[in-house]
Short mmCIF file of C-alpha atoms in Angstrom, two decimals:
data_model
loop_
_atom_site.label_atom_id
_atom_site.label_comp_id
_atom_site.label_asym_id
_atom_site.label_seq_id
_atom_site.Cartn_x
_atom_site.Cartn_y
_atom_site.Cartn_z
CA MET A 483 153.89 108.92 91.02
CA ASP A 484 155.00 109.93 87.51
CA PRO A 485 155.33 113.68 86.68
CA ILE A 486 152.28 115.38 85.13
CA LYS A 487 152.22 118.25 82.66
CA LEU A 488 150.01 121.21 83.18
CA CYS A 489 149.46 124.60 81.65
CA GLY A 490 149.02 123.21 78.17
CA GLY A 491 152.16 120.98 78.68
CA THR A 492 154.43 123.91 79.51
CA LEU A 493 154.76 123.15 83.20
CA GLU A 494 155.92 119.73 84.49
CA VAL A 495 155.20 118.84 88.12
CA GLU A 496 157.46 116.06 89.47
CA HIS A 497 156.20 113.83 92.28
CA PRO A 498 152.76 115.53 92.28
CA ASP A 499 151.40 113.22 94.98
CA GLU A 500 154.10 114.40 97.38
CA VAL A 501 153.49 117.99 96.47
CA LEU A 502 149.80 117.70 97.10
CA LEU A 503 150.14 115.75 100.40
CA ASP A 504 152.62 118.20 101.69
CA TYR A 505 150.26 121.04 101.02
CA VAL A 506 147.26 119.41 102.81
CA ASP A 507 149.23 118.35 105.83
CA VAL A 508 148.07 120.78 108.52
CA ARG A 509 151.52 120.74 110.11
CA ASN A 510 152.93 122.66 107.18
CA GLY A 511 150.94 125.83 107.59
CA TYR A 512 149.34 126.16 104.13
CA ALA A 513 145.83 127.44 103.51
CA TYR A 514 144.33 123.90 103.65
CA PRO A 515 142.18 123.10 105.51
CA ALA A 516 141.45 126.50 107.07
CA TYR A 517 140.40 128.11 103.83
CA ASP A 518 138.91 125.14 102.04
CA LEU A 519 136.86 123.72 104.93
CA LEU A 520 135.71 127.04 106.38
CA VAL A 521 131.92 126.88 106.99
CA THR A 522 129.89 130.06 106.68
CA ASN A 523 126.41 129.12 105.64
CA GLY A 524 127.09 125.63 104.19
CA ASP A 525 125.79 126.25 100.64
CA PRO A 526 126.77 128.16 97.50
CA THR A 527 124.75 131.26 98.49
CA LEU A 528 127.18 134.14 99.18
CA VAL A 529 127.12 135.67 102.67
CA ASP A 530 129.22 138.32 104.32
CA GLY A 531 131.38 135.75 105.99
CA ASP A 532 132.53 134.49 102.59
CA LEU A 533 134.04 137.88 101.76
CA LEU A 534 136.61 137.37 104.55
CA ALA A 535 137.67 133.90 103.35
CA PRO A 536 140.65 135.18 101.23
CA VAL A 537 142.33 136.19 104.58
CA LEU A 538 143.01 132.54 105.17
CA MET A 539 145.02 132.47 101.91
CA GLY A 540 147.18 135.42 102.98
CA VAL A 541 145.11 138.14 101.32
CA HIS A 542 144.64 141.42 103.13
CA ILE A 543 140.96 142.34 103.46
CA ASP A 544 140.58 145.66 105.25
CA ALA A 545 137.31 147.56 105.88
CA GLY A 546 137.50 149.34 102.53
CA ARG A 547 137.92 146.11 100.56
CA PHE A 548 135.23 144.39 102.54
CA SER A 549 132.87 147.29 101.83
CA LEU A 550 133.69 147.11 98.12
CA LEU A 551 133.04 143.41 98.06
CA ARG A 552 129.69 143.94 99.71
CA GLU A 553 128.92 146.48 97.01
CA MET A 554 129.79 143.84 94.35
CA MET A 555 127.69 141.18 96.00
CA PRO A 556 124.56 141.55 93.77
CA ALA A 557 126.70 140.48 90.85
CA LEU A 558 128.85 137.88 92.68
CA GLU A 559 125.78 136.19 94.14
CA ALA A 560 125.24 134.50 90.80
CA VAL A 561 127.79 131.91 91.93
CA ALA A 562 124.92 130.18 93.59
CA ASP A 563 123.22 129.72 90.19
CA LEU A 564 126.19 128.05 88.41
CA PRO A 565 125.34 124.79 86.81
CA GLU A 566 125.96 121.50 88.80
CA VAL A 567 128.98 120.48 86.84
CA SER A 568 132.70 120.28 87.49
CA LEU A 569 135.16 122.27 85.39
CA GLU A 570 136.52 119.13 83.71
CA GLU A 571 132.97 118.24 82.58
CA ALA A 572 131.84 121.80 81.80
CA ASP A 573 130.96 122.88 78.25
CA ASP A 574 131.77 126.29 76.78
CA ASP A 575 128.54 127.73 78.00
CA HIS A 576 129.22 126.63 81.47
CA VAL A 577 132.67 128.22 81.25
CA MET A 578 131.07 131.44 80.11
CA CYS A 579 128.84 131.42 83.24
CA VAL A 580 132.00 131.27 85.42
CA ALA A 581 133.83 133.97 83.47
CA GLY A 582 130.76 136.11 83.66
CA LEU A 583 131.14 136.36 87.45
CA PHE A 584 134.31 138.33 86.83
CA GLY A 585 132.72 140.77 84.48
CA ILE A 586 131.99 143.06 87.46
CA LEU A 587 135.74 143.85 87.57
CA ASP A 588 135.60 145.31 84.04
CA GLU A 589 133.33 148.07 85.20
CA PRO A 590 135.20 151.38 85.32
CA ARG A 591 133.84 152.28 88.71
CA TYR A 592 135.81 149.44 90.28
CA ALA A 593 139.14 150.23 88.57
CA GLY A 594 142.03 150.88 90.93
CA ARG A 595 140.08 150.35 94.10
CA GLY A 596 141.97 147.36 95.48
CA VAL A 597 139.74 144.46 94.55
CA ARG A 598 140.74 142.50 91.47
CA GLY A 599 140.71 138.88 90.20
CA THR A 600 142.70 137.43 93.04
CA ILE A 601 140.36 138.47 95.80
CA VAL A 602 137.21 137.77 93.83
CA SER A 603 138.38 134.31 92.82
CA LYS A 604 139.26 133.49 96.46
CA VAL A 605 135.81 134.63 97.58
CA LEU A 606 134.02 132.58 94.93
CA HIS A 607 136.08 129.39 94.74
CA ARG A 608 134.88 128.06 98.13
CA LYS A 609 131.30 128.32 97.05
CA ARG A 610 131.91 126.10 93.98
CA PRO A 611 135.35 124.57 94.44
CA ASP A 612 134.81 122.13 91.60
CA LEU A 613 134.02 124.79 88.99
CA VAL A 614 135.37 128.23 89.89
CA PRO A 615 139.18 128.45 89.79
CA ILE A 616 141.48 130.26 92.10
CA TYR A 617 143.53 133.03 90.45
CA ASP A 618 146.64 134.81 91.65
CA SER A 619 150.06 135.96 90.37
CA ARG A 620 151.53 132.51 90.24
CA ILE A 621 148.61 131.22 88.26
CA PHE A 622 149.08 134.09 85.90
CA GLU A 623 152.75 133.43 85.49
CA ALA A 624 152.26 129.82 84.86
CA TYR A 625 149.44 130.04 82.40
CA THR A 626 150.73 133.03 80.45
CA ALA A 627 154.31 133.34 79.20
CA PRO A 628 155.86 130.83 79.27
CA GLY A 629 152.47 129.23 79.43
CA VAL A 630 149.86 128.95 76.64
CA LEU A 631 147.87 132.07 77.07
CA PRO A 632 149.32 135.19 75.40
CA ARG A 633 149.88 138.22 77.58
CA THR A 634 148.11 141.42 76.60
CA LEU A 635 147.16 144.64 78.36
CA ASP A 636 143.72 145.09 76.72
CA ARG A 637 141.96 141.85 77.67
CA SER A 638 138.95 142.11 80.00
CA TRP A 639 138.83 140.17 83.27
CA GLN A 640 135.79 138.27 81.87
CA GLU A 641 137.68 137.20 78.74
CA PHE A 642 140.84 136.25 80.62
CA MET A 643 138.93 134.03 83.03
CA ARG A 644 137.16 132.41 80.07
CA LEU A 645 140.46 131.51 78.57
CA LEU A 646 141.98 130.42 81.85
CA CYS A 647 139.02 128.11 82.63
CA MET A 648 139.17 126.59 79.23
CA GLN A 649 142.88 125.77 79.62
CA MET A 650 142.43 124.47 83.09
CA ARG A 651 139.63 122.33 81.79
CA ALA A 652 141.95 120.88 79.12
CA ASP A 653 144.65 120.23 81.83
CA LEU A 654 142.12 118.32 83.97
CA GLN A 655 141.01 116.31 81.02
CA ALA A 656 144.52 115.55 79.72
CA GLU A 657 145.61 114.31 83.06
CA ALA A 658 142.29 112.88 84.17
CA GLU A 659 143.74 109.60 85.49
CA ALA A 660 146.37 111.37 87.48
CA PHE A 661 143.91 113.77 89.03
CA SER A 662 141.64 110.91 90.09
CA GLU A 663 144.67 109.18 91.66
CA LEU A 664 145.68 112.38 93.45
CA GLN A 665 142.18 113.05 94.74
CA LEU A 666 141.99 109.53 96.15
CA SER A 667 145.37 109.87 97.82
CA ALA A 668 144.20 113.11 99.46
CA GLU A 669 140.99 111.58 100.69
CA GLU A 670 142.86 108.63 102.10
CA ALA A 671 145.00 111.19 104.04
CA GLY A 672 141.83 112.70 105.44
CA ALA A 673 141.87 115.75 103.17
CA PRO A 674 138.81 115.94 100.92
CA ILE A 675 139.67 118.24 97.95
CA THR A 676 138.31 118.85 94.47
CA LYS A 677 140.34 118.15 91.25
CA LEU A 678 140.26 121.78 90.40
CA ARG A 679 141.75 122.73 93.72
CA ILE A 680 144.40 120.14 93.30
CA LEU A 681 145.33 121.71 90.01
CA ASP A 682 145.62 125.05 91.74
CA VAL A 683 147.88 123.59 94.41
CA LEU A 684 150.15 121.91 91.92
CA VAL A 685 150.51 124.89 89.64
CA TRP A 686 150.94 127.28 92.64
CA ARG A 687 153.63 125.19 94.21
CA ALA A 688 155.48 124.48 90.84
CA ALA A 689 155.35 128.13 89.77
CA GLY A 690 156.56 129.17 93.23
CA SER A 691 159.75 127.17 92.70
CA TRP A 692 160.67 129.66 89.90
CA GLN A 693 160.87 132.54 92.31
#
Protein backbone atom coordinates (compact mmCIF):
# COMPACT_ATOMS: atom_id res chain seq x y z
CA MET A 1 0.00 0.00 0.00
CA ASP A 2 1.25 3.50 -0.81
CA PRO A 3 2.40 5.80 2.02
CA ILE A 4 -0.16 8.15 3.52
CA LYS A 5 0.37 11.61 4.95
CA LEU A 6 -1.11 12.55 8.29
CA CYS A 7 -0.87 15.43 10.78
CA GLY A 8 -1.65 17.95 8.07
CA GLY A 9 0.88 16.39 5.71
CA THR A 10 3.80 16.62 8.15
CA LEU A 11 3.95 12.89 8.99
CA GLU A 12 4.34 10.24 6.30
CA VAL A 13 3.51 6.65 7.21
CA GLU A 14 5.06 4.06 4.93
CA HIS A 15 3.33 0.69 4.46
CA PRO A 16 0.34 1.74 6.60
CA ASP A 17 -1.39 -1.59 6.02
CA GLU A 18 1.55 -3.49 7.47
CA VAL A 19 1.77 -1.09 10.42
CA LEU A 20 -1.92 -1.54 11.21
CA LEU A 21 -2.04 -5.30 10.78
CA ASP A 22 1.03 -5.68 12.98
CA TYR A 23 -0.71 -3.69 15.72
CA VAL A 24 -3.98 -5.64 15.67
CA ASP A 25 -2.21 -9.01 15.62
CA VAL A 26 -2.81 -10.36 19.14
CA ARG A 27 0.55 -12.14 19.07
CA ASN A 28 2.39 -8.83 19.18
CA GLY A 29 1.16 -7.66 22.56
CA TYR A 30 -0.37 -4.28 21.72
CA ALA A 31 -3.53 -2.90 23.32
CA TYR A 32 -5.79 -4.29 20.60
CA PRO A 33 -8.06 -6.18 21.17
CA ALA A 34 -7.92 -6.09 24.99
CA TYR A 35 -8.69 -2.37 25.23
CA ASP A 36 -10.81 -1.90 22.12
CA LEU A 37 -13.08 -4.90 22.57
CA LEU A 38 -13.43 -4.74 26.34
CA VAL A 39 -17.10 -5.05 27.26
CA THR A 40 -18.38 -3.23 30.32
CA ASN A 41 -22.05 -2.38 29.81
CA GLY A 42 -22.16 -2.61 26.01
CA ASP A 43 -23.34 0.94 25.28
CA PRO A 44 -22.01 4.53 25.43
CA THR A 45 -23.21 5.09 28.99
CA LEU A 46 -20.19 5.52 31.26
CA VAL A 47 -19.88 3.04 34.15
CA ASP A 48 -17.21 2.41 36.77
CA GLY A 49 -15.60 -0.36 34.73
CA ASP A 50 -14.84 2.08 31.93
CA LEU A 51 -12.63 4.10 34.27
CA LEU A 52 -10.20 1.18 34.44
CA ALA A 53 -9.93 0.66 30.67
CA PRO A 54 -6.80 2.86 30.29
CA VAL A 55 -4.89 0.20 32.24
CA LEU A 56 -5.08 -1.96 29.11
CA MET A 57 -3.14 0.76 27.27
CA GLY A 58 -0.40 0.87 29.86
CA VAL A 59 -1.79 3.73 31.95
CA HIS A 60 -1.48 3.47 35.73
CA ILE A 61 -4.84 3.85 37.45
CA ASP A 62 -4.45 3.65 41.20
CA ALA A 63 -7.16 4.13 43.82
CA GLY A 64 -6.60 7.89 43.88
CA ARG A 65 -6.96 8.32 40.14
CA PHE A 66 -9.98 6.03 40.07
CA SER A 67 -11.65 8.09 42.78
CA LEU A 68 -10.88 11.30 40.91
CA LEU A 69 -12.36 9.89 37.71
CA ARG A 70 -15.49 8.92 39.62
CA GLU A 71 -15.67 12.50 40.87
CA MET A 72 -15.48 13.68 37.23
CA MET A 73 -18.14 11.26 36.01
CA PRO A 74 -21.09 13.70 36.05
CA ALA A 75 -19.24 15.73 33.39
CA LEU A 76 -17.79 12.78 31.49
CA GLU A 77 -21.15 10.99 31.26
CA ALA A 78 -22.08 13.41 28.46
CA VAL A 79 -20.15 11.08 26.14
CA ALA A 80 -23.40 9.09 25.90
CA ASP A 81 -25.15 12.12 24.44
CA LEU A 82 -22.69 12.78 21.61
CA PRO A 83 -24.25 12.93 18.13
CA GLU A 84 -24.39 9.74 16.08
CA VAL A 85 -21.70 10.77 13.63
CA SER A 86 -18.09 9.76 12.99
CA LEU A 87 -15.32 12.30 13.27
CA GLU A 88 -14.68 12.40 9.54
CA GLU A 89 -18.35 13.34 9.02
CA ALA A 90 -18.64 15.66 12.04
CA ASP A 91 -19.31 19.37 11.63
CA ASP A 92 -17.75 22.04 13.83
CA ASP A 93 -20.61 21.89 16.33
CA HIS A 94 -20.09 18.14 16.73
CA VAL A 95 -16.38 18.74 17.29
CA MET A 96 -17.21 21.26 20.01
CA CYS A 97 -19.33 18.63 21.75
CA VAL A 98 -16.33 16.29 21.86
CA ALA A 99 -13.96 19.03 23.01
CA GLY A 100 -16.42 20.05 25.69
CA LEU A 101 -15.95 16.70 27.43
CA PHE A 102 -12.39 17.74 28.21
CA GLY A 103 -13.42 21.06 29.72
CA ILE A 104 -13.56 19.40 33.14
CA LEU A 105 -9.75 19.30 33.05
CA ASP A 106 -9.63 23.09 32.87
CA GLU A 107 -11.21 23.45 36.29
CA PRO A 108 -8.60 24.56 38.87
CA ARG A 109 -9.72 21.93 41.38
CA TYR A 110 -8.35 19.18 39.12
CA ALA A 111 -4.98 20.76 38.38
CA GLY A 112 -1.98 18.65 39.38
CA ARG A 113 -4.01 15.73 40.68
CA GLY A 114 -2.81 13.08 38.23
CA VAL A 115 -5.67 12.90 35.74
CA ARG A 116 -5.17 14.76 32.48
CA GLY A 117 -6.08 14.37 28.82
CA THR A 118 -4.33 11.05 28.29
CA ILE A 119 -6.39 9.24 30.89
CA VAL A 120 -9.68 10.97 30.10
CA SER A 121 -9.35 10.31 26.38
CA LYS A 122 -8.65 6.63 26.98
CA VAL A 123 -11.70 6.39 29.22
CA LEU A 124 -13.97 8.09 26.69
CA HIS A 125 -12.67 6.73 23.37
CA ARG A 126 -14.09 3.23 23.87
CA LYS A 127 -17.56 4.65 24.40
CA ARG A 128 -17.48 6.43 21.02
CA PRO A 129 -14.47 5.04 19.14
CA ASP A 130 -15.58 6.65 15.89
CA LEU A 131 -15.77 10.18 17.31
CA VAL A 132 -13.64 10.71 20.44
CA PRO A 133 -9.90 10.53 19.75
CA ILE A 134 -7.19 9.01 21.90
CA TYR A 135 -4.61 11.48 23.14
CA ASP A 136 -1.14 10.85 24.56
CA SER A 137 2.39 12.23 24.35
CA ARG A 138 3.05 10.72 20.91
CA ILE A 139 -0.12 12.26 19.50
CA PHE A 140 0.93 15.58 21.01
CA GLU A 141 4.42 15.34 19.50
CA ALA A 142 3.10 14.43 16.05
CA TYR A 143 0.33 17.01 15.82
CA THR A 144 2.27 19.90 17.33
CA ALA A 145 5.84 20.81 16.37
CA PRO A 146 6.77 19.60 13.81
CA GLY A 147 3.07 19.09 13.17
CA VAL A 148 0.49 21.69 12.29
CA LEU A 149 -0.76 22.80 15.73
CA PRO A 150 1.35 25.51 17.39
CA ARG A 151 2.60 24.78 20.88
CA THR A 152 1.59 27.13 23.65
CA LEU A 153 1.42 27.01 27.44
CA ASP A 154 -1.82 28.96 27.84
CA ARG A 155 -4.27 26.90 25.77
CA SER A 156 -7.09 25.15 27.60
CA TRP A 157 -7.70 21.42 27.30
CA GLN A 158 -11.04 22.09 25.66
CA GLU A 159 -9.48 24.33 23.01
CA PHE A 160 -6.61 21.95 22.37
CA MET A 161 -8.96 19.02 21.86
CA ARG A 162 -11.10 21.11 19.53
CA LEU A 163 -8.07 21.88 17.36
CA LEU A 164 -6.83 18.29 17.53
CA CYS A 165 -10.22 16.91 16.49
CA MET A 166 -10.42 19.33 13.58
CA GLN A 167 -6.98 18.33 12.33
CA MET A 168 -7.73 14.64 12.74
CA ARG A 169 -10.97 15.18 10.84
CA ALA A 170 -8.99 16.81 8.03
CA ASP A 171 -6.57 13.87 7.97
CA LEU A 172 -9.39 11.34 7.77
CA GLN A 173 -11.02 13.28 4.96
CA ALA A 174 -7.80 13.85 3.00
CA GLU A 175 -6.93 10.15 3.09
CA ALA A 176 -10.50 8.84 2.99
CA GLU A 177 -9.84 6.17 0.37
CA ALA A 178 -6.81 4.86 2.23
CA PHE A 179 -8.67 4.67 5.55
CA SER A 180 -11.52 2.74 3.94
CA GLU A 181 -8.99 0.29 2.50
CA LEU A 182 -7.22 -0.05 5.85
CA GLN A 183 -10.48 -0.64 7.69
CA LEU A 184 -11.43 -3.38 5.25
CA SER A 185 -8.00 -5.01 5.61
CA ALA A 186 -8.37 -5.07 9.37
CA GLU A 187 -11.88 -6.49 9.19
CA GLU A 188 -10.68 -9.22 6.84
CA ALA A 189 -8.02 -10.05 9.42
CA GLY A 190 -10.74 -10.42 12.07
CA ALA A 191 -10.04 -7.07 13.72
CA PRO A 192 -13.00 -4.67 13.55
CA ILE A 193 -11.73 -1.15 14.15
CA THR A 194 -12.87 2.40 13.45
CA LYS A 195 -11.10 4.75 11.07
CA LEU A 196 -10.35 7.12 13.94
CA ARG A 197 -8.66 4.33 15.90
CA ILE A 198 -6.68 3.43 12.79
CA LEU A 199 -5.49 7.03 12.60
CA ASP A 200 -4.39 6.82 16.23
CA VAL A 201 -2.49 3.59 15.61
CA LEU A 202 -0.66 4.93 12.57
CA VAL A 203 0.34 8.21 14.19
CA TRP A 204 1.31 6.50 17.45
CA ARG A 205 3.50 3.93 15.69
CA ALA A 206 5.08 6.47 13.32
CA ALA A 207 5.74 9.01 16.08
CA GLY A 208 7.22 6.24 18.20
CA SER A 209 9.85 5.61 15.54
CA TRP A 210 11.28 9.08 16.28
CA GLN A 211 12.17 8.08 19.84
